[in-house]
Amino acid sequence: MQTQPSSFPLLDRWVAQQRQHLAGYAPVEKKGRVMAVSGILLECSLPQARIGDLCWVARQNDSQMMAEVVGFSPDNTFLSALGALDGIAQGAAVTPLYQPHCIQVSERLLGSVLDGFGRALEDGGESAFVEPGQPTGRTQPVLGDAPPPTSRPRISQPLPTGLRAVDGLLTIGQGQRVGIFAGAGCGKTTLLAELARNTPCDAIVFGLIGERGRELREFLDHELDDELRSRTVLVCSTSDRSSMERARAAFTATAIAEAYRAEGRQVLLIIDSLTRFARAQREIGLALGEPQGRGGLPPSVYTLLPRLVERAGQTEDGAITALYSVLIEQDSMNDPVADEVRSLIDGHIVLARRLAEQGHYPAIDVLASLSRTMSNVVDTDHTRNAGGVRRLMAAYKQVEMLIRLGEYQPGHDELTDSAVNAHSAIAQFLRQPMREPMPYGVIQQQLAGVSRYAP
């Protein structure tokens, strides 16, 4: 027997909200106490608490601070504060809310600047954070699950970026997850901003994690124009914020992108950087007593990285194309975080310091970079032309030292001779000034012209 649709949808929605509100009502209020402060964690007596539940912790000045349950011991519960620990005394009351961290996303959120938990950073700005106990509309859990693998369509459409090096040789698809690996000072943030400006999408979500406070203002004023700002949500947790907020900022940004994807939009998610996310989670894990693993990272880092990355991608509703920056120490791709992230994503773009020092922008090391979905989104001619240019670049790299020493003798190998002749044309193709994007079709034509050098 099918239920007839109601003639009063607003009334039905209100009734459902009230039922949900009453379901969390308890005639006896349960409270705990702060027993100790252990580093960045609160050690409390809080029976029947659940991982992920939010709690109110009373301060001495009659205000309250919010915290989240992150672990247990046989006797106590560990909370991580969503703010500063100032004013928290031993024996302070802890009230469990039995609700997880949720956000509410709407059209009004576009253009907002939020902290790592989704609260507005600007006076009078729109907030995504859902205050526990307040009835709201549809909410989005911040620590949600990834879409089922069987519900992910095949990535089949290219996503133009306006950059010749990317669109020509490292073509990105809609819904792809790409890592940008670079050392400090190689132009990583500048490249991310350029990709955001040039990429056609309905909404952009930035997650800036562990950045300097000065850089946030510069990023807003210099990198984002009014048109781009109007379709952007910026989630920022600077380096002075708590490790809990810095780690949560990546999940908050991802949850906002998921909400827009569920509305059928094409979303560009940019997280800068996963390395600082891993460092923040390392602080939390070590405070909870986790053992150190490879690279000094606790197991929770390797658990949360795939949970975060797998939530991006394409679904039947829309797509989240994700760009994750990764800082590499001493320009080595063997960094533990870089190695782990590279195994989880669909492609990687490596920025070379030697190119940045030569004024080569963007400083992309094409031979060290790869797009795993490129063959799915480009035609046969594009694949052949890109392969020809790669062969020329690889051949030139083998004899580059001989050329610098004046020891190279032409006439011994046709491919090497062609690579030497094509070197200037390839370098000119890969260089591109900022804020000068090129149409996707023009890039394909120029790539075909450069590939003619290949035998």
CSV table of C-alpha atoms in Angstrom, one decimal:
chain,number,residue,atom,x,y,z
A,1,MET,CA,0.0,0.0,0.0
A,2,GLN,CA,1.5,3.3,-1.1
A,3,THR,CA,1.4,6.4,1.1
A,4,GLN,CA,-0.3,9.3,-0.6
A,5,PRO,CA,1.8,12.5,-0.8
A,6,SER,CA,0.9,15.1,1.9
A,7,SER,CA,-0.8,18.3,1.1
A,8,PHE,CA,1.1,20.1,3.7
A,9,PRO,CA,4.9,19.5,3.1
A,10,LEU,CA,6.0,22.4,5.3
A,11,LEU,CA,3.9,21.1,8.2
A,12,ASP,CA,5.3,17.6,7.7
A,13,ARG,CA,8.9,18.9,7.7
A,14,TRP,CA,8.2,20.8,10.9
A,15,VAL,CA,6.8,17.7,12.6
A,16,ALA,CA,9.8,15.7,11.5
A,17,GLN,CA,12.2,18.3,12.9
A,18,GLN,CA,10.3,18.3,16.2
A,19,ARG,CA,10.3,14.5,16.4
A,20,GLN,CA,14.1,14.6,15.8
A,21,HIS,CA,14.5,17.2,18.5
A,22,LEU,CA,12.4,15.3,21.0
A,23,ALA,CA,14.2,12.0,20.3
A,24,GLY,CA,17.3,13.5,21.8
A,25,TYR,CA,15.5,14.7,25.0
A,26,ALA,CA,16.4,12.9,28.2
A,27,PRO,CA,14.6,13.6,31.5
A,28,VAL,CA,17.9,13.1,33.4
A,29,GLU,CA,20.9,15.2,32.3
A,30,LYS,CA,24.2,13.4,32.3
A,31,LYS,CA,27.4,15.3,33.1
A,32,GLY,CA,31.0,14.6,33.7
A,33,ARG,CA,34.0,16.3,35.1
A,34,VAL,CA,37.4,17.4,33.8
A,35,MET,CA,40.0,15.3,35.7
A,36,ALA,CA,43.2,16.5,34.0
A,37,VAL,CA,44.6,18.4,31.0
A,38,SER,CA,47.1,16.2,29.1
A,39,GLY,CA,48.9,18.2,26.5
A,40,ILE,CA,46.2,19.2,24.0
A,41,LEU,CA,43.6,16.9,25.4
A,42,LEU,CA,41.1,17.0,28.2
A,43,GLU,CA,40.9,13.9,30.4
A,44,CYS,CA,37.4,13.6,31.8
A,45,SER,CA,35.1,11.2,33.6
A,46,LEU,CA,32.3,10.9,31.1
A,47,PRO,CA,30.4,7.6,31.0
A,48,GLN,CA,28.6,6.4,27.9
A,49,ALA,CA,30.3,9.0,25.6
A,50,ARG,CA,30.8,8.0,22.0
A,51,ILE,CA,33.7,8.8,19.6
A,52,GLY,CA,32.8,11.9,17.6
A,53,ASP,CA,30.2,13.3,20.1
A,54,LEU,CA,30.4,17.0,20.9
A,55,CYS,CA,30.4,18.2,24.5
A,56,TRP,CA,30.1,21.5,26.4
A,57,VAL,CA,32.9,22.2,28.9
A,58,ALA,CA,32.3,24.9,31.5
A,59,ARG,CA,34.8,27.7,32.0
A,60,GLN,CA,35.4,29.6,35.2
A,61,ASN,CA,33.9,32.8,33.7
A,62,ASP,CA,30.5,31.2,33.2
A,63,SER,CA,31.1,30.7,29.5
A,64,GLN,CA,31.3,27.3,27.7
A,65,MET,CA,33.8,25.7,25.3
A,66,MET,CA,33.0,23.0,22.9
A,67,ALA,CA,35.0,19.8,22.7
A,68,GLU,CA,34.8,16.5,20.9
A,69,VAL,CA,35.3,12.9,22.1
A,70,VAL,CA,38.4,11.5,20.4
A,71,GLY,CA,39.4,8.6,22.6
A,72,PHE,CA,39.1,6.5,25.8
A,73,SER,CA,41.2,4.9,28.5
A,74,PRO,CA,39.8,2.2,30.9
A,75,ASP,CA,38.9,4.9,33.4
A,76,ASN,CA,38.5,8.2,31.5
A,77,THR,CA,37.4,9.8,28.2
A,78,PHE,CA,39.7,12.1,26.1
A,79,LEU,CA,38.3,15.3,24.6
A,80,SER,CA,39.9,17.5,22.1
A,81,ALA,CA,38.9,21.2,22.4
A,82,LEU,CA,37.4,23.1,19.5
A,83,GLY,CA,39.0,26.3,21.0
A,84,ALA,CA,41.6,27.6,23.5
A,85,LEU,CA,41.9,25.8,26.8
A,86,ASP,CA,42.0,29.1,28.8
A,87,GLY,CA,39.7,29.2,31.8
A,88,ILE,CA,39.3,25.4,32.0
A,89,ALA,CA,39.7,24.2,35.6
A,90,GLN,CA,40.0,20.8,37.2
A,91,GLY,CA,36.5,19.5,38.0
A,92,ALA,CA,34.9,21.7,35.4
A,93,ALA,CA,31.5,20.3,34.3
A,94,VAL,CA,31.3,18.4,31.0
A,95,THR,CA,27.9,18.0,29.3
A,96,PRO,CA,27.7,15.5,26.5
A,97,LEU,CA,25.5,16.5,23.6
A,98,TYR,CA,25.4,13.1,21.8
A,99,GLN,CA,25.6,14.7,18.5
A,100,PRO,CA,28.5,14.7,15.9
A,101,HIS,CA,30.0,17.7,14.2
A,102,CYS,CA,27.7,18.8,11.4
A,103,ILE,CA,27.4,21.7,9.0
A,104,GLN,CA,24.6,23.2,7.0
A,105,VAL,CA,25.4,24.3,3.4
A,106,SER,CA,23.4,26.6,1.3
A,107,GLU,CA,23.8,29.1,-1.6
A,108,ARG,CA,24.4,31.9,0.9
A,109,LEU,CA,27.6,30.2,2.0
A,110,LEU,CA,29.4,31.0,-1.3
A,111,GLY,CA,31.8,33.9,-0.7
A,112,SER,CA,32.3,33.1,3.0
A,113,VAL,CA,35.5,32.7,5.0
A,114,LEU,CA,35.2,30.0,7.7
A,115,ASP,CA,37.4,28.6,10.4
A,116,GLY,CA,38.3,24.9,10.5
A,117,PHE,CA,35.0,23.9,12.1
A,118,GLY,CA,32.8,25.9,9.7
A,119,ARG,CA,32.3,29.0,11.9
A,120,ALA,CA,32.3,32.4,10.2
A,121,LEU,CA,35.7,34.3,10.5
A,122,GLU,CA,34.3,37.6,9.2
A,123,ASP,CA,31.9,39.8,11.2
A,124,GLY,CA,28.4,39.2,10.0
A,125,GLY,CA,29.5,36.4,7.7
A,126,GLU,CA,27.6,33.2,7.0
A,127,SER,CA,28.4,30.2,9.2
A,128,ALA,CA,28.1,26.6,8.3
A,129,PHE,CA,28.6,25.2,11.8
A,130,VAL,CA,25.4,23.6,13.3
A,131,GLU,CA,25.0,24.5,17.0
A,132,PRO,CA,24.0,21.3,18.8
A,133,GLY,CA,20.5,21.2,20.1
A,134,GLN,CA,19.1,23.8,17.6
A,135,PRO,CA,16.6,22.4,15.1
A,136,THR,CA,17.8,23.0,11.6
A,137,GLY,CA,17.1,21.8,8.1
A,138,ARG,CA,19.2,19.3,6.2
A,139,THR,CA,22.7,19.0,7.7
A,140,GLN,CA,25.9,17.4,6.5
A,141,PRO,CA,28.1,15.3,8.8
A,142,VAL,CA,31.7,16.5,8.6
A,143,LEU,CA,33.1,13.0,9.2
A,144,GLY,CA,31.0,11.3,6.6
A,145,ASP,CA,31.6,8.2,4.5
A,146,ALA,CA,32.9,8.0,1.0
A,147,PRO,CA,30.5,7.1,-1.9
A,148,PRO,CA,30.2,3.4,-2.6
A,149,PRO,CA,32.7,2.3,-5.3
A,150,THR,CA,29.9,0.9,-7.4
A,151,SER,CA,28.2,4.3,-7.6
A,152,ARG,CA,31.2,6.1,-9.1
A,153,PRO,CA,30.9,6.7,-12.9
A,154,ARG,CA,33.9,6.4,-15.1
A,155,ILE,CA,35.9,9.6,-15.5
A,156,SER,CA,35.4,10.5,-19.1
A,157,GLN,CA,35.4,14.3,-19.6
A,158,PRO,CA,38.5,16.5,-19.5
A,159,LEU,CA,38.6,19.5,-17.2
A,160,PRO,CA,40.4,22.4,-18.9
A,161,THR,CA,42.8,24.4,-16.7
A,162,GLY,CA,44.1,26.9,-19.3
A,163,LEU,CA,47.7,25.7,-18.6
A,164,ARG,CA,49.6,24.2,-21.6
A,165,ALA,CA,51.7,21.9,-19.4
A,166,VAL,CA,48.6,20.4,-17.7
A,167,ASP,CA,46.1,20.3,-20.5
A,168,GLY,CA,48.6,19.2,-23.1
A,169,LEU,CA,50.7,16.6,-21.2
A,170,LEU,CA,48.9,15.9,-17.9
A,171,THR,CA,45.2,16.3,-18.8
A,172,ILE,CA,42.9,16.2,-15.8
A,173,GLY,CA,39.4,14.7,-15.9
A,174,GLN,CA,36.2,15.9,-14.1
A,175,GLY,CA,36.2,14.1,-10.7
A,176,GLN,CA,39.9,13.3,-10.7
A,177,ARG,CA,42.0,13.6,-7.5
A,178,VAL,CA,45.4,15.1,-8.2
A,179,GLY,CA,48.3,15.8,-5.9
A,180,ILE,CA,50.6,18.7,-6.3
A,181,PHE,CA,54.0,17.8,-4.8
A,182,ALA,CA,56.5,20.6,-4.2
A,183,GLY,CA,59.1,21.9,-1.8
A,184,ALA,CA,58.8,25.2,0.0
A,185,GLY,CA,59.1,28.2,-2.4
A,186,CYS,CA,58.4,26.3,-5.7
A,187,GLY,CA,55.2,28.1,-6.5
A,188,LYS,CA,52.7,25.6,-5.2
A,189,THR,CA,50.1,28.0,-3.8
A,190,THR,CA,50.4,30.2,-6.8
A,191,LEU,CA,49.7,27.3,-9.1
A,192,LEU,CA,46.7,26.3,-7.1
A,193,ALA,CA,45.3,29.8,-7.3
A,194,GLU,CA,45.9,29.8,-11.1
A,195,LEU,CA,44.1,26.5,-11.5
A,196,ALA,CA,41.2,27.9,-9.5
A,197,ARG,CA,40.9,31.0,-11.7
A,198,ASN,CA,41.0,29.1,-15.0
A,199,THR,CA,39.0,25.9,-14.2
A,200,PRO,CA,35.3,26.0,-15.3
A,201,CYS,CA,33.3,24.9,-12.3
A,202,ASP,CA,30.1,25.8,-10.4
A,203,ALA,CA,31.7,26.1,-6.9
A,204,ILE,CA,35.2,26.2,-5.4
A,205,VAL,CA,36.1,25.1,-1.9
A,206,PHE,CA,39.5,26.1,-0.6
A,207,GLY,CA,40.9,24.4,2.5
A,208,LEU,CA,44.0,26.4,3.7
A,209,ILE,CA,45.6,24.4,6.6
A,210,GLY,CA,48.5,25.6,8.7
A,211,GLU,CA,49.1,28.7,6.6
A,212,ARG,CA,50.5,31.9,8.0
A,213,GLY,CA,47.9,34.4,9.0
A,214,ARG,CA,49.4,37.1,6.8
A,215,GLU,CA,49.0,34.8,3.8
A,216,LEU,CA,45.3,34.5,4.2
A,217,ARG,CA,44.7,38.3,3.7
A,218,GLU,CA,47.1,38.3,0.8
A,219,PHE,CA,45.4,35.3,-0.8
A,220,LEU,CA,42.0,37.0,-0.5
A,221,ASP,CA,43.1,40.3,-1.9
A,222,HIS,CA,45.6,39.2,-4.6
A,223,GLU,CA,44.5,35.8,-5.8
A,224,LEU,CA,40.7,36.0,-5.7
A,225,ASP,CA,38.8,38.5,-7.8
A,226,ASP,CA,35.2,39.4,-7.1
A,227,GLU,CA,33.8,36.9,-9.7
A,228,LEU,CA,35.9,34.1,-8.3
A,229,ARG,CA,35.1,35.0,-4.7
A,230,SER,CA,31.4,34.9,-5.4
A,231,ARG,CA,31.5,31.1,-6.0
A,232,THR,CA,34.2,30.2,-3.5
A,233,VAL,CA,34.0,29.0,0.1
A,234,LEU,CA,37.3,29.4,2.0
A,235,VAL,CA,38.0,27.2,5.0
A,236,CYS,CA,41.1,28.5,6.8
A,237,SER,CA,42.9,27.2,9.9
A,238,THR,CA,46.1,29.1,10.4
A,239,SER,CA,49.3,27.7,12.0
A,240,ASP,CA,48.5,29.1,15.4
A,241,ARG,CA,45.2,27.3,15.7
A,242,SER,CA,44.8,24.1,17.6
A,243,SER,CA,45.8,20.8,16.1
A,244,MET,CA,42.2,19.7,16.3
A,245,GLU,CA,41.0,22.6,14.2
A,246,ARG,CA,43.8,22.2,11.6
A,247,ALA,CA,43.1,18.5,11.2
A,248,ARG,CA,39.3,19.1,11.0
A,249,ALA,CA,39.6,21.9,8.4
A,250,ALA,CA,40.3,19.4,5.6
A,251,PHE,CA,37.2,17.4,6.5
A,252,THR,CA,35.0,20.5,6.8
A,253,ALA,CA,36.1,21.7,3.3
A,254,THR,CA,35.4,18.2,1.9
A,255,ALA,CA,31.9,18.1,3.5
A,256,ILE,CA,31.0,21.5,2.0
A,257,ALA,CA,32.2,20.2,-1.4
A,258,GLU,CA,30.1,17.1,-0.9
A,259,ALA,CA,27.0,19.1,-0.2
A,260,TYR,CA,27.4,21.1,-3.4
A,261,ARG,CA,28.1,17.9,-5.4
A,262,ALA,CA,24.8,16.4,-4.1
A,263,GLU,CA,23.0,19.4,-5.7
A,264,GLY,CA,24.4,18.3,-9.1
A,265,ARG,CA,27.3,20.8,-9.3
A,266,GLN,CA,30.8,20.5,-10.6
A,267,VAL,CA,33.0,21.4,-7.6
A,268,LEU,CA,36.7,22.1,-7.4
A,269,LEU,CA,38.1,21.2,-4.0
A,270,ILE,CA,41.6,22.5,-3.2
A,271,ILE,CA,43.4,21.4,0.0
A,272,ASP,CA,46.6,23.2,0.9
A,273,SER,CA,48.2,21.1,2.3
A,274,LEU,CA,47.8,17.5,3.2
A,275,THR,CA,51.2,17.5,4.9
A,276,ARG,CA,50.1,20.0,7.5
A,277,PHE,CA,46.9,18.0,7.9
A,278,ALA,CA,49.0,15.0,8.7
A,279,ARG,CA,51.2,16.9,11.1
A,280,ALA,CA,48.1,18.1,13.0
A,281,GLN,CA,46.7,14.6,13.2
A,282,ARG,CA,50.2,13.4,14.4
A,283,GLU,CA,49.9,15.8,17.4
A,284,ILE,CA,46.5,14.4,18.3
A,285,GLY,CA,47.6,10.8,17.8
A,286,LEU,CA,50.7,11.1,19.9
A,287,ALA,CA,48.7,12.9,22.7
A,288,LEU,CA,46.4,9.9,22.7
A,289,GLY,CA,49.4,7.5,23.2
A,290,GLU,CA,49.5,6.1,19.7
A,291,PRO,CA,52.8,4.5,18.7
A,292,GLN,CA,55.0,6.2,16.1
A,293,GLY,CA,55.1,4.4,12.8
A,294,ARG,CA,56.9,5.1,9.5
A,295,GLY,CA,58.3,8.7,9.4
A,296,GLY,CA,57.3,9.3,13.0
A,297,LEU,CA,53.6,9.3,12.1
A,298,PRO,CA,51.0,7.4,14.2
A,299,PRO,CA,48.6,4.9,12.6
A,300,SER,CA,45.7,7.3,12.7
A,301,VAL,CA,47.3,9.5,10.0
A,302,TYR,CA,47.4,6.5,7.6
A,303,THR,CA,43.8,5.7,8.5
A,304,LEU,CA,42.4,9.2,8.0
A,305,LEU,CA,44.2,10.0,4.7
A,306,PRO,CA,42.2,7.5,2.6
A,307,ARG,CA,39.0,8.4,4.5
A,308,LEU,CA,39.5,12.0,3.4
A,309,VAL,CA,40.7,11.5,-0.2
A,310,GLU,CA,38.1,8.8,-1.1
A,311,ARG,CA,35.2,11.2,-0.4
A,312,ALA,CA,36.2,13.3,-3.4
A,313,GLY,CA,35.5,12.2,-7.0
A,314,GLN,CA,32.5,11.7,-9.3
A,315,THR,CA,29.0,10.4,-8.4
A,316,GLU,CA,25.7,10.1,-10.3
A,317,ASP,CA,24.8,13.6,-9.0
A,318,GLY,CA,27.9,15.7,-9.7
A,319,ALA,CA,31.7,15.7,-9.4
A,320,ILE,CA,34.4,16.9,-7.0
A,321,THR,CA,37.7,17.4,-8.7
A,322,ALA,CA,40.2,17.6,-5.9
A,323,LEU,CA,43.7,19.2,-5.9
A,324,TYR,CA,45.8,18.3,-2.8
A,325,SER,CA,49.1,20.0,-2.2
A,326,VAL,CA,51.9,18.0,-0.5
A,327,LEU,CA,55.1,19.5,0.9
A,328,ILE,CA,58.1,17.3,0.2
A,329,GLU,CA,61.2,17.6,2.4
A,330,GLN,CA,64.5,18.1,0.6
A,331,ASP,CA,62.6,17.8,-2.7
A,332,SER,CA,62.4,14.0,-2.1
A,333,MET,CA,59.3,12.1,-3.2
A,334,ASN,CA,60.2,9.4,-0.6
A,335,ASP,CA,58.7,11.5,2.1
A,336,PRO,CA,56.3,9.3,4.1
A,337,VAL,CA,53.2,11.6,3.6
A,338,ALA,CA,54.1,12.1,-0.1
A,339,ASP,CA,54.5,8.4,-0.7
A,340,GLU,CA,51.2,7.5,1.0
A,341,VAL,CA,49.2,10.3,-0.8
A,342,ARG,CA,50.7,9.3,-4.2
A,343,SER,CA,49.3,5.8,-3.7
A,344,LEU,CA,45.8,7.1,-3.0
A,345,ILE,CA,45.2,9.6,-5.7
A,346,ASP,CA,44.6,9.5,-9.5
A,347,GLY,CA,47.6,11.6,-10.6
A,348,HIS,CA,50.5,13.8,-9.4
A,349,ILE,CA,52.0,17.0,-10.6
A,350,VAL,CA,55.6,17.5,-9.3
A,351,LEU,CA,57.1,21.0,-9.1
A,352,ALA,CA,60.9,21.1,-9.5
A,353,ARG,CA,63.0,23.6,-7.6
A,354,ARG,CA,65.6,23.8,-10.4
A,355,LEU,CA,62.8,25.0,-12.8
A,356,ALA,CA,61.6,27.6,-10.3
A,357,GLU,CA,65.1,28.9,-9.8
A,358,GLN,CA,65.4,29.4,-13.6
A,359,GLY,CA,62.2,31.5,-13.6
A,360,HIS,CA,60.3,28.7,-15.4
A,361,TYR,CA,56.6,29.1,-14.6
A,362,PRO,CA,54.8,26.8,-13.9
A,363,ALA,CA,57.7,24.8,-12.6
A,364,ILE,CA,56.2,21.5,-13.5
A,365,ASP,CA,58.5,18.5,-14.0
A,366,VAL,CA,56.5,16.8,-16.7
A,367,LEU,CA,58.6,13.6,-16.7
A,368,ALA,CA,58.1,13.1,-13.0
A,369,SER,CA,54.4,13.9,-13.2
A,370,LEU,CA,51.5,11.7,-14.3
A,371,SER,CA,47.7,11.8,-14.9
A,372,ARG,CA,46.3,8.3,-14.5
A,373,THR,CA,43.0,9.2,-16.1
A,374,MET,CA,44.4,11.1,-19.1
A,375,SER,CA,43.9,8.2,-21.5
A,376,ASN,CA,40.2,8.1,-20.6
A,377,VAL,CA,39.5,11.8,-21.3
A,378,VAL,CA,41.5,12.6,-24.5
A,379,ASP,CA,41.4,11.3,-28.0
A,380,THR,CA,43.9,9.1,-29.8
A,381,ASP,CA,45.7,12.0,-31.5
A,382,HIS,CA,46.1,13.9,-28.2
A,383,THR,CA,47.6,10.7,-26.6
A,384,ARG,CA,50.0,10.2,-29.5
A,385,ASN,CA,51.2,13.8,-29.5
A,386,ALA,CA,51.7,13.9,-25.8
A,387,GLY,CA,53.6,10.6,-25.9
A,388,GLY,CA,55.8,12.0,-28.7
A,389,VAL,CA,56.7,15.1,-26.6
A,390,ARG,CA,57.5,13.0,-23.6
A,391,ARG,CA,59.8,10.8,-25.6
A,392,LEU,CA,61.7,13.9,-26.8
A,393,MET,CA,62.0,15.3,-23.3
A,394,ALA,CA,63.3,12.0,-21.9
A,395,ALA,CA,65.8,11.7,-24.7
A,396,TYR,CA,67.1,15.3,-24.1
A,397,LYS,CA,67.4,14.6,-20.4
A,398,GLN,CA,69.8,11.7,-21.1
A,399,VAL,CA,72.2,13.9,-23.0
A,400,GLU,CA,71.7,17.2,-21.2
A,401,MET,CA,75.0,16.9,-19.3
A,402,LEU,CA,76.9,16.1,-22.5
A,403,ILE,CA,75.4,19.2,-24.2
A,404,ARG,CA,76.4,21.4,-21.3
A,405,LEU,CA,80.0,20.1,-21.5
A,406,GLY,CA,80.1,20.5,-25.3
A,407,GLU,CA,80.7,16.8,-25.7
A,408,TYR,CA,77.5,15.9,-27.6
A,409,GLN,CA,78.0,14.7,-31.2
A,410,PRO,CA,74.9,14.7,-33.4
A,411,GLY,CA,74.2,12.1,-36.0
A,412,HIS,CA,74.4,9.0,-33.8
A,413,ASP,CA,70.7,8.7,-32.8
A,414,GLU,CA,67.7,10.2,-34.7
A,415,LEU,CA,65.5,10.6,-31.6
A,416,THR,CA,68.3,12.3,-29.6
A,417,ASP,CA,69.0,14.7,-32.5
A,418,SER,CA,65.2,15.5,-32.8
A,419,ALA,CA,65.1,16.1,-29.0
A,420,VAL,CA,68.0,18.6,-29.2
A,421,ASN,CA,66.3,20.4,-32.1
A,422,ALA,CA,62.9,20.5,-30.3
A,423,HIS,CA,64.2,21.6,-26.9
A,424,SER,CA,63.6,25.3,-27.3
A,425,ALA,CA,60.1,24.7,-28.8
A,426,ILE,CA,59.1,22.4,-25.9
A,427,ALA,CA,60.5,24.8,-23.3
A,428,GLN,CA,58.5,27.6,-24.9
A,429,PHE,CA,55.3,25.5,-24.9
A,430,LEU,CA,55.7,24.6,-21.2
A,431,ARG,CA,56.3,28.2,-20.0
A,432,GLN,CA,53.3,30.3,-19.5
A,433,PRO,CA,52.8,33.7,-17.8
A,434,MET,CA,50.3,33.9,-14.9
A,435,ARG,CA,46.7,35.0,-15.6
A,436,GLU,CA,47.1,34.2,-19.3
A,437,PRO,CA,45.0,31.0,-19.8
A,438,MET,CA,44.7,29.4,-23.2
A,439,PRO,CA,41.7,27.7,-24.7
A,440,TYR,CA,41.8,23.9,-24.6
A,441,GLY,CA,41.5,23.6,-28.4
A,442,VAL,CA,44.4,26.0,-29.0
A,443,ILE,CA,46.6,24.0,-26.6
A,444,GLN,CA,45.9,20.8,-28.5
A,445,GLN,CA,47.0,22.5,-31.8
A,446,GLN,CA,50.2,23.8,-30.3
A,447,LEU,CA,50.9,20.4,-28.8
A,448,ALA,CA,50.5,18.8,-32.2
A,449,GLY,CA,53.0,21.4,-33.6
A,450,VAL,CA,55.6,20.5,-31.1
A,451,SER,CA,55.1,16.8,-31.4
A,452,ARG,CA,56.1,16.9,-35.1
A,453,TYR,CA,59.7,17.0,-34.1
A,454,ALA,CA,59.3,13.4,-32.8
A,455,PRO,CA,60.5,10.8,-35.4
